[in-house]
CSV table of C-alpha atoms and ligand atoms in Angstrom, one decimal:
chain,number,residue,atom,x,y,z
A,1,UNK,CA,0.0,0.0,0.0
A,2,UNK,CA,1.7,3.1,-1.5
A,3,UNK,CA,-0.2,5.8,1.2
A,4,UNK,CA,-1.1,8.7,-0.9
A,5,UNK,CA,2.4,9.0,-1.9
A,6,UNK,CA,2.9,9.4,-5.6
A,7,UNK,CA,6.6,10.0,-6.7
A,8,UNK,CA,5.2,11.4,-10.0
A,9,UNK,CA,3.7,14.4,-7.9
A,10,UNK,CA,7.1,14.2,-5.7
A,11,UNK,CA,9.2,14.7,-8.3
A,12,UNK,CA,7.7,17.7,-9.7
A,13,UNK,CA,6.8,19.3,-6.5
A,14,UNK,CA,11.2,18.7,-5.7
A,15,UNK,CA,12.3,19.3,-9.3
A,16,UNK,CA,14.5,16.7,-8.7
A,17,UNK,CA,15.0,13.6,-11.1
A,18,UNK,CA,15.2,9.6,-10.2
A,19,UNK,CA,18.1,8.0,-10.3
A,20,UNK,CA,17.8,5.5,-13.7
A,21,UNK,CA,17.4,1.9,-13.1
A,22,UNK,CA,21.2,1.4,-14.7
A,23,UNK,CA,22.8,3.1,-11.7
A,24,UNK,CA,21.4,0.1,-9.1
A,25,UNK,CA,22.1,-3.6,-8.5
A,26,UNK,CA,18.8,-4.6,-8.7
A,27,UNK,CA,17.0,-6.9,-11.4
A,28,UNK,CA,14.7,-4.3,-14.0
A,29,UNK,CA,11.6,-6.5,-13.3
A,30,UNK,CA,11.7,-7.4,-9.5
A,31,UNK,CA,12.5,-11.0,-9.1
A,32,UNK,CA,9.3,-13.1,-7.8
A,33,UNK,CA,8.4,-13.8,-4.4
A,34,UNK,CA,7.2,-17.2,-4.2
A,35,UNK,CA,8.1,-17.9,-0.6
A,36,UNK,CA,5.4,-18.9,2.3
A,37,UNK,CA,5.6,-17.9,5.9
A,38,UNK,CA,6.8,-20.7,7.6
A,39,UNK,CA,9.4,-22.3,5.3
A,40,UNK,CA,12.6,-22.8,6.4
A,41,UNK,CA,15.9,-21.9,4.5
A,42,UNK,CA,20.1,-21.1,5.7
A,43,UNK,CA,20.9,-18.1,5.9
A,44,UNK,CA,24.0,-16.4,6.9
A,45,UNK,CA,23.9,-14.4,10.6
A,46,UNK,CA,24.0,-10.4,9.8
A,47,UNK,CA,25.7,-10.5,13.2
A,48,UNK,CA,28.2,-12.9,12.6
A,49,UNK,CA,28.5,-13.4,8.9
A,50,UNK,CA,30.7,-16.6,8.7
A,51,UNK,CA,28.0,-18.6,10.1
A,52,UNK,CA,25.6,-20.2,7.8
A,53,UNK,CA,22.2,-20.7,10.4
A,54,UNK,CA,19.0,-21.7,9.4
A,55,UNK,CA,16.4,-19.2,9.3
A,56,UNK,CA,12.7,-19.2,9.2
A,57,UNK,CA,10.4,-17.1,6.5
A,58,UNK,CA,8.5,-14.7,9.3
A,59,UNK,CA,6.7,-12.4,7.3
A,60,UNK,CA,7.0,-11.3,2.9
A,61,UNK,CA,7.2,-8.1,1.7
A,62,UNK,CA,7.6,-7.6,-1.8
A,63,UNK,CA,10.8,-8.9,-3.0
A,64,UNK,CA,12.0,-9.5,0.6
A,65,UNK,CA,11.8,-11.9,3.6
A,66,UNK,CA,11.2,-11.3,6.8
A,67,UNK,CA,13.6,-13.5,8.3
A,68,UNK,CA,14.2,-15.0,12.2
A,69,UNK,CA,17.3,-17.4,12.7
A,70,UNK,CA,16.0,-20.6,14.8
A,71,UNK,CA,17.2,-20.9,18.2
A,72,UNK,CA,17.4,-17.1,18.4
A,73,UNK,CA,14.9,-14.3,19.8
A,74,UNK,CA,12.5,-12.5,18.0
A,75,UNK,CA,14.4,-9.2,18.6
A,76,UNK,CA,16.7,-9.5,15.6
A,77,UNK,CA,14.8,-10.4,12.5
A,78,UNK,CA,16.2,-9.2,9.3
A,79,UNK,CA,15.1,-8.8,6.0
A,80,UNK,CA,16.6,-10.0,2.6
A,81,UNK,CA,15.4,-9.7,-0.9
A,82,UNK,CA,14.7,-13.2,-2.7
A,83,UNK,CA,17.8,-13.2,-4.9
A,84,UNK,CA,19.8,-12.3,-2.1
A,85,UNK,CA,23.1,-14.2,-2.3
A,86,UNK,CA,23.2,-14.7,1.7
A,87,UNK,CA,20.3,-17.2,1.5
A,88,UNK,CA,20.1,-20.6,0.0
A,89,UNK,CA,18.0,-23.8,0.3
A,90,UNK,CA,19.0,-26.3,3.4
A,91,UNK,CA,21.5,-28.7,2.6
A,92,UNK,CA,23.6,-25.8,0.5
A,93,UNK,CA,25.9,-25.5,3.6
A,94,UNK,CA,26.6,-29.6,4.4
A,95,UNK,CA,27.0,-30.0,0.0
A,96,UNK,CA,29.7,-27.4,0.2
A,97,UNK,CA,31.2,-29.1,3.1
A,98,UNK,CA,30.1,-26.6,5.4
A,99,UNK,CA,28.7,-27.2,8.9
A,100,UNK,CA,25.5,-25.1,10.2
A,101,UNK,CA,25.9,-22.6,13.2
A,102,UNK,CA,24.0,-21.6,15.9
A,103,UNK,CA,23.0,-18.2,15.5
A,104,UNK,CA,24.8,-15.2,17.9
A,105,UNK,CA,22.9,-15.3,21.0
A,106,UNK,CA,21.5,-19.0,21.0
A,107,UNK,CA,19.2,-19.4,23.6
A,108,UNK,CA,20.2,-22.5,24.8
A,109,UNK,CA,23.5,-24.0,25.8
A,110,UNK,CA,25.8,-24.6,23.2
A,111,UNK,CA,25.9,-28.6,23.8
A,112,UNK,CA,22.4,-28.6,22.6
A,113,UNK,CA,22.9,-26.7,19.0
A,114,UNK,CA,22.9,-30.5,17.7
A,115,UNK,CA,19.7,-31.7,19.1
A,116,UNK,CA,18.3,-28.4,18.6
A,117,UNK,CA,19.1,-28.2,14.7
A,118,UNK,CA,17.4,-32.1,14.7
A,119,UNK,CA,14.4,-31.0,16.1
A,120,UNK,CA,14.3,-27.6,14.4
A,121,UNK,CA,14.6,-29.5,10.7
A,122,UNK,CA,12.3,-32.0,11.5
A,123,UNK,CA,9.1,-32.1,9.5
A,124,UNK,CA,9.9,-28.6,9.0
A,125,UNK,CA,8.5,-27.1,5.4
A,126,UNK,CA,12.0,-26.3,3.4
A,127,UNK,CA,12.0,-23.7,0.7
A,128,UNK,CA,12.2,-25.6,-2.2
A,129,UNK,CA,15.5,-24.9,-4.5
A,130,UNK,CA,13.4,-23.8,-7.7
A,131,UNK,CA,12.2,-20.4,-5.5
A,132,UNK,CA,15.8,-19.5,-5.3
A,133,UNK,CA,16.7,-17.0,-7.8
A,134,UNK,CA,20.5,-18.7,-9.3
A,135,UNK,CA,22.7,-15.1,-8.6
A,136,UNK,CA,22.3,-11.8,-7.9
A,137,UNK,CA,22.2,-8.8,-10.2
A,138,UNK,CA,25.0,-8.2,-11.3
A,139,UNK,CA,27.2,-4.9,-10.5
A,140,UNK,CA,26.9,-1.6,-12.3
A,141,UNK,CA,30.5,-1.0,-13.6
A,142,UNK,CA,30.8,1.9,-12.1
A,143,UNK,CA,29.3,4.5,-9.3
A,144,UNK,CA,26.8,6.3,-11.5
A,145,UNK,CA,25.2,8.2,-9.1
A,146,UNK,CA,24.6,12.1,-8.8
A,147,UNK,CA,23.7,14.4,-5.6
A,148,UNK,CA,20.5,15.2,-5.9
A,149,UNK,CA,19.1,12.2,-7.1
A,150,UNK,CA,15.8,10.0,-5.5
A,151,UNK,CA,15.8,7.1,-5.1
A,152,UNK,CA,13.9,4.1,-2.4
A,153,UNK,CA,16.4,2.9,0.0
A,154,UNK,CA,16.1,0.6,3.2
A,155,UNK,CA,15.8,2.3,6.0
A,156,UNK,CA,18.9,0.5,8.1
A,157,UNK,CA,17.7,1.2,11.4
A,158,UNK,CA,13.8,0.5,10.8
A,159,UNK,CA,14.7,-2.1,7.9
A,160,UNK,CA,11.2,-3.0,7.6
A,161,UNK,CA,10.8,0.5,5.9
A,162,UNK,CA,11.6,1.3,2.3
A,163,UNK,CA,11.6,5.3,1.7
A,164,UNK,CA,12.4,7.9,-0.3
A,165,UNK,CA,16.0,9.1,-0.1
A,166,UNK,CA,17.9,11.5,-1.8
A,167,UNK,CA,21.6,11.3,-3.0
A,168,UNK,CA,23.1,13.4,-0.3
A,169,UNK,CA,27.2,13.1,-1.5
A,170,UNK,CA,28.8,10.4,-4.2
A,171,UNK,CA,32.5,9.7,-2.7
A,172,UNK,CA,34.1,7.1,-4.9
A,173,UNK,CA,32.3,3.8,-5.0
A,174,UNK,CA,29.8,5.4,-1.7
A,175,UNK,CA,27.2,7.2,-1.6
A,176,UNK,CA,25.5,8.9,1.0
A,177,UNK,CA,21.6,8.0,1.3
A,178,UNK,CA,19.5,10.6,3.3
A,179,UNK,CA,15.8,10.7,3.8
A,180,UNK,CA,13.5,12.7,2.5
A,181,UNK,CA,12.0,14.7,5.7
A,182,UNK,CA,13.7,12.9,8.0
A,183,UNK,CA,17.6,14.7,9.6
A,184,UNK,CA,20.8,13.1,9.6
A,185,UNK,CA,19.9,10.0,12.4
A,186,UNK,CA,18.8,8.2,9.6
A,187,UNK,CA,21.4,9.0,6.7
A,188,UNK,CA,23.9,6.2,5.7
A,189,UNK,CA,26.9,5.7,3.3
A,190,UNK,CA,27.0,2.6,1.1
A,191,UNK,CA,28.3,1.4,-2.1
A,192,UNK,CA,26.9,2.5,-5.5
A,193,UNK,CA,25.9,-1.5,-5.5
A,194,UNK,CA,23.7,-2.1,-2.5
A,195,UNK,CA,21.3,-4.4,-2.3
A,196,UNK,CA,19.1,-2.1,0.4
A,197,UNK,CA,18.7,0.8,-2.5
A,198,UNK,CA,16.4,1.0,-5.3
A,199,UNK,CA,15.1,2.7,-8.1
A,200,UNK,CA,11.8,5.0,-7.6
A,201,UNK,CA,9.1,2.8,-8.3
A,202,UNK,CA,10.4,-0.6,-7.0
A,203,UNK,CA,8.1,-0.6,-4.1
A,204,UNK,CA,5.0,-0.2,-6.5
A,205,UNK,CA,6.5,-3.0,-8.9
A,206,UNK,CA,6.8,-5.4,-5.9
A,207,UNK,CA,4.2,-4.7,-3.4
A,208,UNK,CA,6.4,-3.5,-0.9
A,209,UNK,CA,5.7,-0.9,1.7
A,210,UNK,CA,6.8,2.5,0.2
A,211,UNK,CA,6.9,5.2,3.5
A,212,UNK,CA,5.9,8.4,2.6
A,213,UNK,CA,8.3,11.1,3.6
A,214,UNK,CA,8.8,12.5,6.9
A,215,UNK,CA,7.5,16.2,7.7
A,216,UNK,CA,10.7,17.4,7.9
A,217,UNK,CA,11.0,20.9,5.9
A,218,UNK,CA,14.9,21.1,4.5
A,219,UNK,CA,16.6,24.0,4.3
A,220,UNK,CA,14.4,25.8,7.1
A,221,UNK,CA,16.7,26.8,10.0
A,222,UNK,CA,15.4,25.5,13.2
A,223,UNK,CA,15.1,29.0,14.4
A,224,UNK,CA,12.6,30.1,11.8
A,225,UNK,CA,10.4,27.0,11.9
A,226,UNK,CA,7.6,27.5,13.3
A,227,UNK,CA,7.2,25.0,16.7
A,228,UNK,CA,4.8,22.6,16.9
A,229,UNK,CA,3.8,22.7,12.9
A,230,UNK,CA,7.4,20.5,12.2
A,231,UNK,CA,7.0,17.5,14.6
A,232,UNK,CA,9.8,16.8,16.7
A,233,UNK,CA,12.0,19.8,14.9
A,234,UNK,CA,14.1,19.5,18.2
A,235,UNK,CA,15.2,16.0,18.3
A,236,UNK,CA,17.9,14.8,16.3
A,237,UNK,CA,19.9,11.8,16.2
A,238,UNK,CA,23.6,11.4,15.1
A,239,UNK,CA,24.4,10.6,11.5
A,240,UNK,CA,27.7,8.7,11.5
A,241,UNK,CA,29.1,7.6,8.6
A,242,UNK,CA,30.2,4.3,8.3
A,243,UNK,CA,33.3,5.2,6.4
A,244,UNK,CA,36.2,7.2,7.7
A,245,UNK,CA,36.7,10.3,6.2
A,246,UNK,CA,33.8,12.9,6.3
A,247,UNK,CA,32.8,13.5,9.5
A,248,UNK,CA,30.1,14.9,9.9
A,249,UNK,CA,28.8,17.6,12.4
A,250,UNK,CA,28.5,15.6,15.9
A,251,UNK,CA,24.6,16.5,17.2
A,252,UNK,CA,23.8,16.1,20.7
A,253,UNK,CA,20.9,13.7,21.2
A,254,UNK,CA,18.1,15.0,23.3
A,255,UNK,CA,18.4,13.5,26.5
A,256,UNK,CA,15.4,11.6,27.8
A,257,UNK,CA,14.5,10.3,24.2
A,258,UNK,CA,15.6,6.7,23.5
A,259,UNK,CA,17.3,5.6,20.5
A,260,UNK,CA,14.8,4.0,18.2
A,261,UNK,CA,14.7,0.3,18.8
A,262,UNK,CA,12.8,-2.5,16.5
A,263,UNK,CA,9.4,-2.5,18.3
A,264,UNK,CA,6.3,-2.5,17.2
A,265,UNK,CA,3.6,-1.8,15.8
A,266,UNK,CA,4.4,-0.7,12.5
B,1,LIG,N1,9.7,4.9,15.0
B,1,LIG,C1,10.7,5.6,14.4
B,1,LIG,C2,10.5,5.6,12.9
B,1,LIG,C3,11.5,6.4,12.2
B,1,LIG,C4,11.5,6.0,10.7
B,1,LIG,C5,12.4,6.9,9.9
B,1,LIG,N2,12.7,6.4,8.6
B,1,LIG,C6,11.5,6.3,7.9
B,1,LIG,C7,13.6,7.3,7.9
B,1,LIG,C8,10.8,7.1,14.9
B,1,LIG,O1,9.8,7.8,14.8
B,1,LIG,O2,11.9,7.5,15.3
């Protein structure tokens, strides 16, 4: 569901243009969902990427899982798109002579991985192979980005949302994702070929949530805004770049406001 957001209108309203589909690793038609809720698959462990776990489909959204890796919490979910190249069908690991892990912050003892990965497995409902998509996208040659340009992009730390960013800085291979109405506590640098950015009009191609913008007015100094009409004008989080190199102006969190944590409800 798409809100009343319409990127045609947007991109008027902003003068600004899209980034074209060339500049993204991302398929031009989205590659199909045909996973279940339920199914079971390996997946590697964001938090410790040398493991290979297995994971359980908790919830679709367009192109992407919601994943939960078994024997952890439901505190860390993450979310991957189909042709991701960090999941693959169960039996991948043990066929490529691997061995599977338990996930970072098992709940049980470590002795009991073994029975616990028996148990897990059994009768389970395993993502069939054919659903897999055989590789990624390939890699844009080369950084083709340009500051100004929209785009959709994962929000990293609400990665259930997909919103509309802007090109804030192109550095080499990076490039600096901000979103549109939201300050720097949600910017981000990655490379030209992420899998968490997208071309305007991916969410409406794959059914995925598309945010709408935040209220945020750019360019208004805080001083002039009027208080109260821009929600939460006051509280600001810090935008740190994961690369070394620019950084950026250091703002003072509010105290009293949490950082944002994964809780519900969205
Ligand atoms: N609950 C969070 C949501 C922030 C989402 C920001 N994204 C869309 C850039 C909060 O209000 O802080």
């Amino acid at each position: 569901y798409q809100g009343h957001f319409s990127w045609e209108k947007y991109l008027k309203e902003t003068g600004a243009i899209a980034a074209p589909a060339h500049c993204f690793r991302q398929s031009t038609t989205p590659p199909v969902n045909e996973f279940k809720a339920g199914m079971k698959l390996e997946a590697q462990d964001p938090r410790n990427t040398t493991s290979t776990c297995i994971a359980t489909v908790v919830g679709l959204t367009g192109s992407r899982l919601r994943l939960r890796l078994d024997g952890s919490d439901n505190k860390n979910d993450f979310w991957r798109l189909v042709d991701s190249s960090e999941i693959q069908p169960i039996g991948s690991c043990e066929k490529n002579g691997g061995m599977l892990q338990p996930p970072l912050g098992f709940r049980l003892n470590a002795s009991s991985w073994p029975m616990f990965l028996l148990k897990t497995l059994n009768g389970a409902e395993m993502a069939p192979a054919r659903i897999f998509h055989k590789e990624e996208p390939p890699a844009p040659e080369q950084n083709s980005f340009q500051v100004g340009m929209k785009l959709e992009a994962v929000d990293r730390k609400n990665p259930h949302f997909i919103c509309p960013a802007t090109v804030g800085e192109v550095r080499g291979v990076e490039v600096l994702v901000t979103f549109d109405g939201w300050r720097g506590a949600f910017d981000y640098y990655c490379r030209y070929d992420s899998r968490d950015i997208f071309p305007v009009g991916w969410c409406a191609l794959t059914g995925d949530n598309l945010q709408p913008p935040g209220t945020k007015a750019f360019g208004v100094p805080k001083t002039l805004g009027a208080p109260g009409l821009l929600p939460d004008s006051s509280v600001e989080g810090t935008g740190t770049p994961p690369t070394p190199g620019r950084p950026p102006p250091q703002k003072k969190r509010k105290p009293g406001r949490k950082k944002t944590k994964l809780s519900g409800p969205w």
